[in-house]
Coordinates of C-alpha atoms (C1' of nucleotides) in Angstrom, one line a residue:
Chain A
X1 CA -110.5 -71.6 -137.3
X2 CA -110.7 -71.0 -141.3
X3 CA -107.7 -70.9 -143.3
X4 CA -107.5 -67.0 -144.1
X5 CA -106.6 -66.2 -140.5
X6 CA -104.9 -69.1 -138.6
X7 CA -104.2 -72.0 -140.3
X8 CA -102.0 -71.0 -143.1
X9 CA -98.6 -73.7 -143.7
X10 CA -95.4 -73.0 -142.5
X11 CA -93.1 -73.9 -145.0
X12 CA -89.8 -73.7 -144.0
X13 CA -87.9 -76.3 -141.7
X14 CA -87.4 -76.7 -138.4
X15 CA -83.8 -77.0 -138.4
X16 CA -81.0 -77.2 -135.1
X17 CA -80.6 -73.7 -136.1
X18 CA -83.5 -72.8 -134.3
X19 CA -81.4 -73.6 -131.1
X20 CA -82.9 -77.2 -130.4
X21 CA -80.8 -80.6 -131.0
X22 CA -83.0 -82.0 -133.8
X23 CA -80.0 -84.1 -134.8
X24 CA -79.2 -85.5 -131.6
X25 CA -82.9 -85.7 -130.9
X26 CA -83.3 -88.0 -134.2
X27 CA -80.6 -90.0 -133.7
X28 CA -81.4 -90.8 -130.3
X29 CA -84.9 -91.9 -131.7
X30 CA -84.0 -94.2 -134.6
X31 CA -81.2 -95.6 -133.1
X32 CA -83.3 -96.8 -130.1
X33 CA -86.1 -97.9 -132.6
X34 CA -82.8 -100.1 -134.2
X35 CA -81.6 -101.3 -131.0
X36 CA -85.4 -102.8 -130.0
X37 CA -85.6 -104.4 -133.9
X38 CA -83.6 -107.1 -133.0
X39 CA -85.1 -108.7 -129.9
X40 CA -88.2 -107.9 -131.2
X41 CA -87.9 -109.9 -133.7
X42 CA -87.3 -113.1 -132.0
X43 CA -89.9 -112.2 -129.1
X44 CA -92.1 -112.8 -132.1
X45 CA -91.5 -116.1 -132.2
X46 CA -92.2 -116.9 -129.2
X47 CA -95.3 -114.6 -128.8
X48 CA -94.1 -112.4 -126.5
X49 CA -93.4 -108.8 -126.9
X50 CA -91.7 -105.7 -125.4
X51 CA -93.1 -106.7 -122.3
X52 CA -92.0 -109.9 -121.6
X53 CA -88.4 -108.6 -122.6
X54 CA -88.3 -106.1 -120.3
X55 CA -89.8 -108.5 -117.2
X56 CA -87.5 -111.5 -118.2
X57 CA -84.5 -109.1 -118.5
X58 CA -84.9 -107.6 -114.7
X59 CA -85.3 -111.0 -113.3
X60 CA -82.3 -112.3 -115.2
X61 CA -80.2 -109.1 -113.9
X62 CA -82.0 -109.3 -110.6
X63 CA -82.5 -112.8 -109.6
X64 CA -85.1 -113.2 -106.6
X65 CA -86.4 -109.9 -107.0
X66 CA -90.0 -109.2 -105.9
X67 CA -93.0 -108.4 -107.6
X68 CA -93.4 -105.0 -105.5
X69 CA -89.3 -104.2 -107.1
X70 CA -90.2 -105.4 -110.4
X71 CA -93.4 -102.9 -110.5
X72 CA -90.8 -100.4 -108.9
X73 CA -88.2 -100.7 -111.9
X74 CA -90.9 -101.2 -114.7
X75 CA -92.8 -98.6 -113.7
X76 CA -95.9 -99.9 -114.6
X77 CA -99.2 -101.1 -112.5
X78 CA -99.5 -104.7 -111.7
X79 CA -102.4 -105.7 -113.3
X80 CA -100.1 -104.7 -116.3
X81 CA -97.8 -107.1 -114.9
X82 CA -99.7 -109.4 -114.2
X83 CA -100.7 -111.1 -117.8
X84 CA -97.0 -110.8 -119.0
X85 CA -95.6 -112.4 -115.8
X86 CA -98.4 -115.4 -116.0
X87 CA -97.3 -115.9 -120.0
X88 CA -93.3 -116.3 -118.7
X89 CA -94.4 -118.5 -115.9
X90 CA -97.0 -120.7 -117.6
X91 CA -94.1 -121.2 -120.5
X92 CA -91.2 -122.1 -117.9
X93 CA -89.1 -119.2 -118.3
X94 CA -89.7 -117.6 -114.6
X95 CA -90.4 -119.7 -111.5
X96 CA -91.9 -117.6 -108.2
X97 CA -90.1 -119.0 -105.0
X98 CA -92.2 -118.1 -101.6
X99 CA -89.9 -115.7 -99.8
X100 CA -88.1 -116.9 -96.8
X101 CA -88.2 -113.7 -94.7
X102 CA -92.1 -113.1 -96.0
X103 CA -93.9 -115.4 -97.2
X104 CA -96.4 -113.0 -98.9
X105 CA -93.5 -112.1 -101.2
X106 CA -92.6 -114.1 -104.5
X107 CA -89.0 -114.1 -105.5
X108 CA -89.1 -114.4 -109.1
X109 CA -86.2 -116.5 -110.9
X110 CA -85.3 -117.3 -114.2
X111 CA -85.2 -120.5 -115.3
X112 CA -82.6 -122.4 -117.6
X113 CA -85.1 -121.6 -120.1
X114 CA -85.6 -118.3 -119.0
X115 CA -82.1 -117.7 -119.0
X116 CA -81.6 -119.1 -121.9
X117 CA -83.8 -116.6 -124.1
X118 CA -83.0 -113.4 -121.8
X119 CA -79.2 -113.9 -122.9
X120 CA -80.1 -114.7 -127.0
X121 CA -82.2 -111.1 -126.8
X122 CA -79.2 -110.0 -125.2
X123 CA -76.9 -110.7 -127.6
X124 CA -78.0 -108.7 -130.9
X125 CA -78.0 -105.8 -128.7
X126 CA -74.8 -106.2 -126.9
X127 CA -73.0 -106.6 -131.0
X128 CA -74.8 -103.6 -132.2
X129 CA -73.7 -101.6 -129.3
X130 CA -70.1 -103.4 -130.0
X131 CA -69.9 -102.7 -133.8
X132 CA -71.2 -99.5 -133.2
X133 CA -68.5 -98.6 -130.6
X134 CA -65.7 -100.0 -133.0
X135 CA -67.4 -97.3 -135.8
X136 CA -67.1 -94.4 -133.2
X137 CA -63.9 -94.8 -131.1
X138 CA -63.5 -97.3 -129.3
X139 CA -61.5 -96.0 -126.6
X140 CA -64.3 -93.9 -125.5
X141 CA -66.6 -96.0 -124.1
X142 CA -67.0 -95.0 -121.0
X143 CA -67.9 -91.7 -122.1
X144 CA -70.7 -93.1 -123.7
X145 CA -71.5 -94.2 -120.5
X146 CA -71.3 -91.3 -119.0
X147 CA -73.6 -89.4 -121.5
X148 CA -76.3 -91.7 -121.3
X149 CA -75.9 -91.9 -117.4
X150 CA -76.8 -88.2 -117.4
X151 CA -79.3 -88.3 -120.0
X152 CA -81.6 -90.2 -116.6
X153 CA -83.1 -88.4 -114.6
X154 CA -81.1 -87.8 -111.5
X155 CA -83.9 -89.4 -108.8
X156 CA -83.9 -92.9 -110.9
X157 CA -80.1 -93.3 -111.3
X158 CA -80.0 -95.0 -108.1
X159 CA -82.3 -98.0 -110.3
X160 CA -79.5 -98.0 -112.7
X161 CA -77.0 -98.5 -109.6
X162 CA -78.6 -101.2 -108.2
X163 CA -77.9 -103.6 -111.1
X164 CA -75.0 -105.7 -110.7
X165 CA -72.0 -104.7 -113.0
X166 CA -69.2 -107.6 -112.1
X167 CA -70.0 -111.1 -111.1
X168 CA -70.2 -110.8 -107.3
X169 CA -68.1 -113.1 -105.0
X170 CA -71.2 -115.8 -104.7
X171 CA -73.0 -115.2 -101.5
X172 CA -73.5 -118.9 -100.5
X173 CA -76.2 -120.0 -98.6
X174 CA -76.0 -118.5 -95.3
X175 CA -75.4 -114.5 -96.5
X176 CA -77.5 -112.5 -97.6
X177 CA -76.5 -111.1 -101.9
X178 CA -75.7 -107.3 -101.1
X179 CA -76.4 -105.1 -103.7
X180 CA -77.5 -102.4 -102.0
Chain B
X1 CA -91.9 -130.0 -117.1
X2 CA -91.5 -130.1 -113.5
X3 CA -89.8 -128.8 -111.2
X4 CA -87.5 -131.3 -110.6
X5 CA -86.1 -131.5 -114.2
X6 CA -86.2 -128.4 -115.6
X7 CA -88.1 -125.4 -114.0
X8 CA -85.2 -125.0 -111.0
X9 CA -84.3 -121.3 -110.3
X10 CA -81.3 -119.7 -111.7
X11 CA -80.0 -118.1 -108.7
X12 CA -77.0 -116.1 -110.2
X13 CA -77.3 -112.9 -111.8
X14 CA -76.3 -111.6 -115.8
X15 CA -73.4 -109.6 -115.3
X16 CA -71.2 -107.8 -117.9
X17 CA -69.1 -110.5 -117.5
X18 CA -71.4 -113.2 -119.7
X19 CA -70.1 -111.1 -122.6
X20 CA -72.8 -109.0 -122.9
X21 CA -72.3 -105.3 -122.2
X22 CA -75.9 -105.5 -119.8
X23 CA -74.7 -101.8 -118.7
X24 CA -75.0 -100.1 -122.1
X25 CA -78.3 -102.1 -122.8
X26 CA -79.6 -100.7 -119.8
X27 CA -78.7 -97.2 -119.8
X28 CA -79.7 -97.0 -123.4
X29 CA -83.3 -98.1 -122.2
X30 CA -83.6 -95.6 -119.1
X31 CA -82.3 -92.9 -121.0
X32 CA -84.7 -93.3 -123.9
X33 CA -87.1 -93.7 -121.5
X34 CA -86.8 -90.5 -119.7
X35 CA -85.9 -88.7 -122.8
X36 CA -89.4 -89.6 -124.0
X37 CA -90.9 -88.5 -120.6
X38 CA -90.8 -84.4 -120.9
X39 CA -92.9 -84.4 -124.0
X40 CA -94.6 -87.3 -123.2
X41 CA -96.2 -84.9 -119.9
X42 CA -97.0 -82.2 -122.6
X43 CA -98.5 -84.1 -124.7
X44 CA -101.2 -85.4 -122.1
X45 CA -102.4 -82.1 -121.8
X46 CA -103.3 -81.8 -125.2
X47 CA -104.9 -85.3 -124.9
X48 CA -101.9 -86.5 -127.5
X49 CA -100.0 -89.1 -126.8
X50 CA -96.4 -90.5 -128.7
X51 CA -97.6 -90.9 -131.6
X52 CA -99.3 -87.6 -132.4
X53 CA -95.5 -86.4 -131.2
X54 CA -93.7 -88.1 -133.9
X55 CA -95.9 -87.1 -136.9
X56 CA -96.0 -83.8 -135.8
X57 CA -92.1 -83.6 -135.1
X58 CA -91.3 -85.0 -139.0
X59 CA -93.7 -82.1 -140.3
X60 CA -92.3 -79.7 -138.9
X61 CA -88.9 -81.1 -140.0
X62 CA -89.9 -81.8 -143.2
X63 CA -93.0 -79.4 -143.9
X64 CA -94.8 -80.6 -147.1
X65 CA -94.1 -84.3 -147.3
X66 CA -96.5 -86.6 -148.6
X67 CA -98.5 -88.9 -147.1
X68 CA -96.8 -92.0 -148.1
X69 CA -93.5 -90.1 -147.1
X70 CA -94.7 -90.1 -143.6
X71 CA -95.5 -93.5 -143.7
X72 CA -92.1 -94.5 -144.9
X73 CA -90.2 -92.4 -142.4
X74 CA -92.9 -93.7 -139.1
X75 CA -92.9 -97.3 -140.8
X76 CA -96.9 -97.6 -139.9
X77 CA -99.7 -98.5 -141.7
X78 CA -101.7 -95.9 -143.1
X79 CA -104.8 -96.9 -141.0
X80 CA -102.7 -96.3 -138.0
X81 CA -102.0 -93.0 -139.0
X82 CA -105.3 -91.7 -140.0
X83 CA -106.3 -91.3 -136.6
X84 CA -103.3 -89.4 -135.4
X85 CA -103.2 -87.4 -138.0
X86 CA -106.5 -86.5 -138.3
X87 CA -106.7 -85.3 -134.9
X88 CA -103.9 -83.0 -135.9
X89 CA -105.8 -81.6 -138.8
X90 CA -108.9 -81.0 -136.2
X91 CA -107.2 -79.5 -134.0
X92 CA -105.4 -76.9 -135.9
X93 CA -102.0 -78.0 -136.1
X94 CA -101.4 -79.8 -139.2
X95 CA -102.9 -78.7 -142.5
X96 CA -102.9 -80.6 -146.0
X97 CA -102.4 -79.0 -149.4
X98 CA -103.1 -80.6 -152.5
X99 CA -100.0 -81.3 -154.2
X100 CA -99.3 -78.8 -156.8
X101 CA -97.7 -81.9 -159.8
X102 CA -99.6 -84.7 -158.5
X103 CA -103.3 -83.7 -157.2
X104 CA -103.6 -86.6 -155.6
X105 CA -100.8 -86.1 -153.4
X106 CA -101.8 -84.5 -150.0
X107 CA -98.8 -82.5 -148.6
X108 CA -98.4 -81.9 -145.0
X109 CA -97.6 -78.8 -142.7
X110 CA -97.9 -77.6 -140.0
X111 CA -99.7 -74.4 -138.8
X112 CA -98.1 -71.9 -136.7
X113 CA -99.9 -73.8 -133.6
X114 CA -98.4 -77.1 -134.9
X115 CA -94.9 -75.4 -135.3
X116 CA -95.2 -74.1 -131.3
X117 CA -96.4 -77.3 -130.5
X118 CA -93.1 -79.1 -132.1
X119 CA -90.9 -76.6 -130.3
X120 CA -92.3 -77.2 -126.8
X121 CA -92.2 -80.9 -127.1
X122 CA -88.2 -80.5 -128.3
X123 CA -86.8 -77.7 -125.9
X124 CA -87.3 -79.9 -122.8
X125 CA -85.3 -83.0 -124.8
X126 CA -82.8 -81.0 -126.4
X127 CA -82.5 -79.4 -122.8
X128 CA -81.8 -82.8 -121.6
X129 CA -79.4 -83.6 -124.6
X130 CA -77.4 -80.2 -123.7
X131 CA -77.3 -80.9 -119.9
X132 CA -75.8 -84.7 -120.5
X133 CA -73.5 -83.4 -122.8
X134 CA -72.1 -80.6 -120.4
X135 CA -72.0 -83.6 -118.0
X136 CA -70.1 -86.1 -120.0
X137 CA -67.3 -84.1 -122.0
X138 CA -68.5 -81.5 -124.4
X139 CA -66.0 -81.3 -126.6
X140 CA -67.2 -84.7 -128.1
X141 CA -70.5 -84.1 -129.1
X142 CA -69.7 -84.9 -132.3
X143 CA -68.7 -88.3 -131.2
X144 CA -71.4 -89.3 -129.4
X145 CA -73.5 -88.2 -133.1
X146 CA -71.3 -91.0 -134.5
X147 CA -71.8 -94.0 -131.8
X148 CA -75.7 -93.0 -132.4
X149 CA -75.3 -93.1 -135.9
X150 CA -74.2 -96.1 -136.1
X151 CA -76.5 -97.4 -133.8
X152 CA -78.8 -97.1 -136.7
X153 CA -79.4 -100.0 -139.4
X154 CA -77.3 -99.2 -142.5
X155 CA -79.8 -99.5 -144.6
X156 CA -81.9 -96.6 -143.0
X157 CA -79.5 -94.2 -142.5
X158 CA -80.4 -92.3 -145.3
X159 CA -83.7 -91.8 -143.8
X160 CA -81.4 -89.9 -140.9
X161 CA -79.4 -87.8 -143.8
X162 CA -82.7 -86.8 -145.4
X163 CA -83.5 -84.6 -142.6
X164 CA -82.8 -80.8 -142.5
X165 CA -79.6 -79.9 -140.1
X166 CA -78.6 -76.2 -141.0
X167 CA -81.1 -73.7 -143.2
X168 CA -81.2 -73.9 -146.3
X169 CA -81.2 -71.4 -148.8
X170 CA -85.2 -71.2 -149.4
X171 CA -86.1 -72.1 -153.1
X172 CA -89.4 -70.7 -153.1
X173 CA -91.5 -67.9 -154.0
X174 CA -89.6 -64.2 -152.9
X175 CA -87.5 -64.6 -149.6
X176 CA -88.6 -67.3 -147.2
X177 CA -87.4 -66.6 -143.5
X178 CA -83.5 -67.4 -143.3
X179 CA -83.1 -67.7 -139.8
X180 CA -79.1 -68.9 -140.9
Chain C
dA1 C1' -110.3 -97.1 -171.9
dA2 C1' -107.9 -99.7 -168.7
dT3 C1' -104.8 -99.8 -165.1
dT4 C1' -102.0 -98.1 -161.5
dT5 C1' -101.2 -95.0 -157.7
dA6 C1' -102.2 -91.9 -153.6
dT7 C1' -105.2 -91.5 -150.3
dG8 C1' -109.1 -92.3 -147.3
dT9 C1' -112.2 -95.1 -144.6
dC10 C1' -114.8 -99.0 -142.5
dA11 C1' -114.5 -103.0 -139.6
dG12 C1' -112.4 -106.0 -136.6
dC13 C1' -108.3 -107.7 -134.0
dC14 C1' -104.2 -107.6 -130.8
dA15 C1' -100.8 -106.0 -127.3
dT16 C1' -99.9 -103.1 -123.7
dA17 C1' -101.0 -100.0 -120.8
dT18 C1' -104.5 -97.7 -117.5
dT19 C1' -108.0 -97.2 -113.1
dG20 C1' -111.0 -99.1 -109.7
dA21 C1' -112.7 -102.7 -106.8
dC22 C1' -112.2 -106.6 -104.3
dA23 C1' -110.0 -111.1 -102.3
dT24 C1' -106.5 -113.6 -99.7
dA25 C1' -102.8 -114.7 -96.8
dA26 C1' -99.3 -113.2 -94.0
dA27 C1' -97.1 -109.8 -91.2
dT28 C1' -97.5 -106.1 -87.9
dT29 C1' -99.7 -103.3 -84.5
dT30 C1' -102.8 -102.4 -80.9
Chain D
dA1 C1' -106.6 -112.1 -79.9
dA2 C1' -108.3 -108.7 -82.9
dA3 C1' -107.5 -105.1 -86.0
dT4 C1' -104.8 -103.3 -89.5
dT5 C1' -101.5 -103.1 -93.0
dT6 C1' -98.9 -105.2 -96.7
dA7 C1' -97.8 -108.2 -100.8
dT8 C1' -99.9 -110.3 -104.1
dG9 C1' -103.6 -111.7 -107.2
dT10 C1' -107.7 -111.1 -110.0
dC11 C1' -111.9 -109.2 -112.3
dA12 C1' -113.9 -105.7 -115.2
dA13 C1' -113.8 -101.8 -118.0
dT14 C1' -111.2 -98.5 -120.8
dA15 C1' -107.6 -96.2 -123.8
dT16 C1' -103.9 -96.1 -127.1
dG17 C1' -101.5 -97.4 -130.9
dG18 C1' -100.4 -100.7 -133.6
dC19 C1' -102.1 -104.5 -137.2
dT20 C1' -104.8 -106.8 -141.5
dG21 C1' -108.3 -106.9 -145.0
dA22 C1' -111.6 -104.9 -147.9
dC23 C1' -113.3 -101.4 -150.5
dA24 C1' -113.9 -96.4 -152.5
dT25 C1' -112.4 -92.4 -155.0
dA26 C1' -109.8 -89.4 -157.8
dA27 C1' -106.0 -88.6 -160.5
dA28 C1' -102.2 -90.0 -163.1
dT29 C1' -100.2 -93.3 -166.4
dT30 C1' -100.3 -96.6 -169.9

DNA sequence: AATTTATGTCAGCCATATTGACATAAATTT
DNA sequence: AAATTTATGTCAATATGGCTGACATAAATT
C-alpha cells in the first residue's frame, strides 16, 4: 500500500473518449440537482424537505391512494414514511379517509392546503422544463419523453403508467376511478 | 382547523391539464432515480455510498483539483467532505499531492484503483444512457445534450463546460497517454 | 510582522433513510 | 368461533450525508 508500488496519480482525464457518456452522464446529474433547487427551496419554508415533496406529490397525482401503494411507489420502508406522513397530516396538508372496501386501509387525500403547496412546487419545475424545451426544440417533446421513458427500468415503467395523464371523465359516486 | 372547514379531501387528481407538465416532472424523477441505482449497487459493496461516487467521479474527470475546487463543483461543506474523502485516501483510491505553486494547496487524483473504480460506476450509466438513446431516436443525441443543458441554472453552466469532453493534447512532462 | 488563505479537525445537530420487534384492528381462512 | 394473515402504526437503535461553529496549522501575501 506505499506510494512506490500502487498508489502513484493518474494524471490524465477521464474523458467520453474512453467510450463512457461522461457528458451525458453530467448533464443528467446537474440538471436534476437544478430541477430539485427550486422546490427545495420553498419546502424550506415550510420545514419540510425532499420527503415530504415526494409524499404530497403522489397523493396529489394519486388521490385516495394507500399507504401499502405509497410505500410501493416511494420505495422506501414505512417507518420512513411514517414521520414525513405524520408532519403533512399534523399541518393539514393530507387527510387519511378509512377505506370503504377495508377498513384497515387509509386513503390518503390532499387537502386544499395540500393541494395548494403540491401545485406551487409544481410549478418552478413544470417552467424550467418549459423554458428549457423552448431552448432545445420545441417540437420535440415527446421525444424527450421517450428518452427518459427508456432511461427507467423496464419492470417500474408500469408505476410511471399508472399515473393519470388527462383529466379523467369524473367517476361520480357510484363507479369505481379506473386507472388501472 | 377542522374538518368541516378546511381539512376536506381533494378527491380529483393533478393532471397535465392544471398546466403543469406532471409527466416530465415525473419521468425526470424515475429516471434519475434508476440512473443512480447501478452504481449505487456497486458502491455498497465497497461500503461507499453516493457521495464517495461523486467525489471520486470529478477526480477522475478533473485529476489534480484542489480541495476548495471540489467543494465548489459538489457545493458541500468542507466538513462534509472530509469524511468521504478521507475514506478514499484510506482505501487507496484517491491520493493528494502537495501543490507544486501553492504548498498549501492539496491536489487530488486518483490511483489506478480509484480510476477502475470510476469506470465501473459509469459503464453501467452510460450503458443505460446508450440503450435510451437507441430507444428514443439516435440521431438526436445531440438534442437531448441541449434540453439537459438547459435544464441547468445559467449561472452554473460553466461548471458543466469546465469538464473534459475529448483528450487533450497533454501539457506535461514527455508524452502523457493520448488515447485521442 | 501581521493578515489572509487553504486545509484539516473536533463537536454537535438535523433529515432521511435503514432494520427489527411488537401492537392493533380488521379481513380472511380453517 | 378460532386462528391466521394483512394493513397500518409505533418504538428503538443505527447509518449516511448533510449542516454550523470553533479552532489549529502552515503557507502565502501584504
Amino acid at each position: 500500500m506505499n506510494q512506490t508500488t500502487m498508489g502513484k496519480p493518474v494524471k490524465e482525464a477521464l474523458t467520453n473518449d474512453d467510450g463512457v457518456d461522461f457528458a451525458l452522464i453530467e448533464l443528467f446529474f446537474f440538471a436534476y440537482r437544478d430541477f430539485t433547487s427550486d422546490p427545495d427551496a420553498i419546502l424550506t419554508e415550510y420545514g419540510f424537505g425532499r420527503a415530504h415533496h415526494r409524499v404530497l406529490h403522489f397523493v396529489n397525482r394519486r388521490p385516495g391512494l394507500t399507504v401499502a401503494e405509497l410505500l410501493d411507489v416511494l420505495r422506501i420502508t414505512k417507518q420512513s414514511l411514517a414521520r414525513v406522513l405524520k408532519q403533512l397530516i399534523d399541518t393539514g396538508h393530507v387527510i387519511q379517509v378509512q377505506g370503504p372496501r377495508d377498513r384497515r386501509q387509509r386513503e390518503l387525500y390532499p387537502t386544499n392546503k395540500g393541494r395548494a403547496l403540491a401545485m406551487a412546487l409544481a410549478v418552478p419545475q413544470s417552467r424550467r422544463i418549459r423554458a428549457a424545451l423552448r431552448e432545445a426544440q420545441p417540437a420535440d417533446r415527446a421525444m424527450i419523453e421517450r428518452f427518459l421513458k427508456a432511461m427507467v427500468n423496464p419492470e417500474l415503467r408500469t408505476q410511471v403508467d399508472k399515473l393519470p395523464s388527462r383529466a379523467e371523465a369524473p367517476a361520480g359516486e357510484g363507479k369505481e376511478n379506473d386507472r388501472g
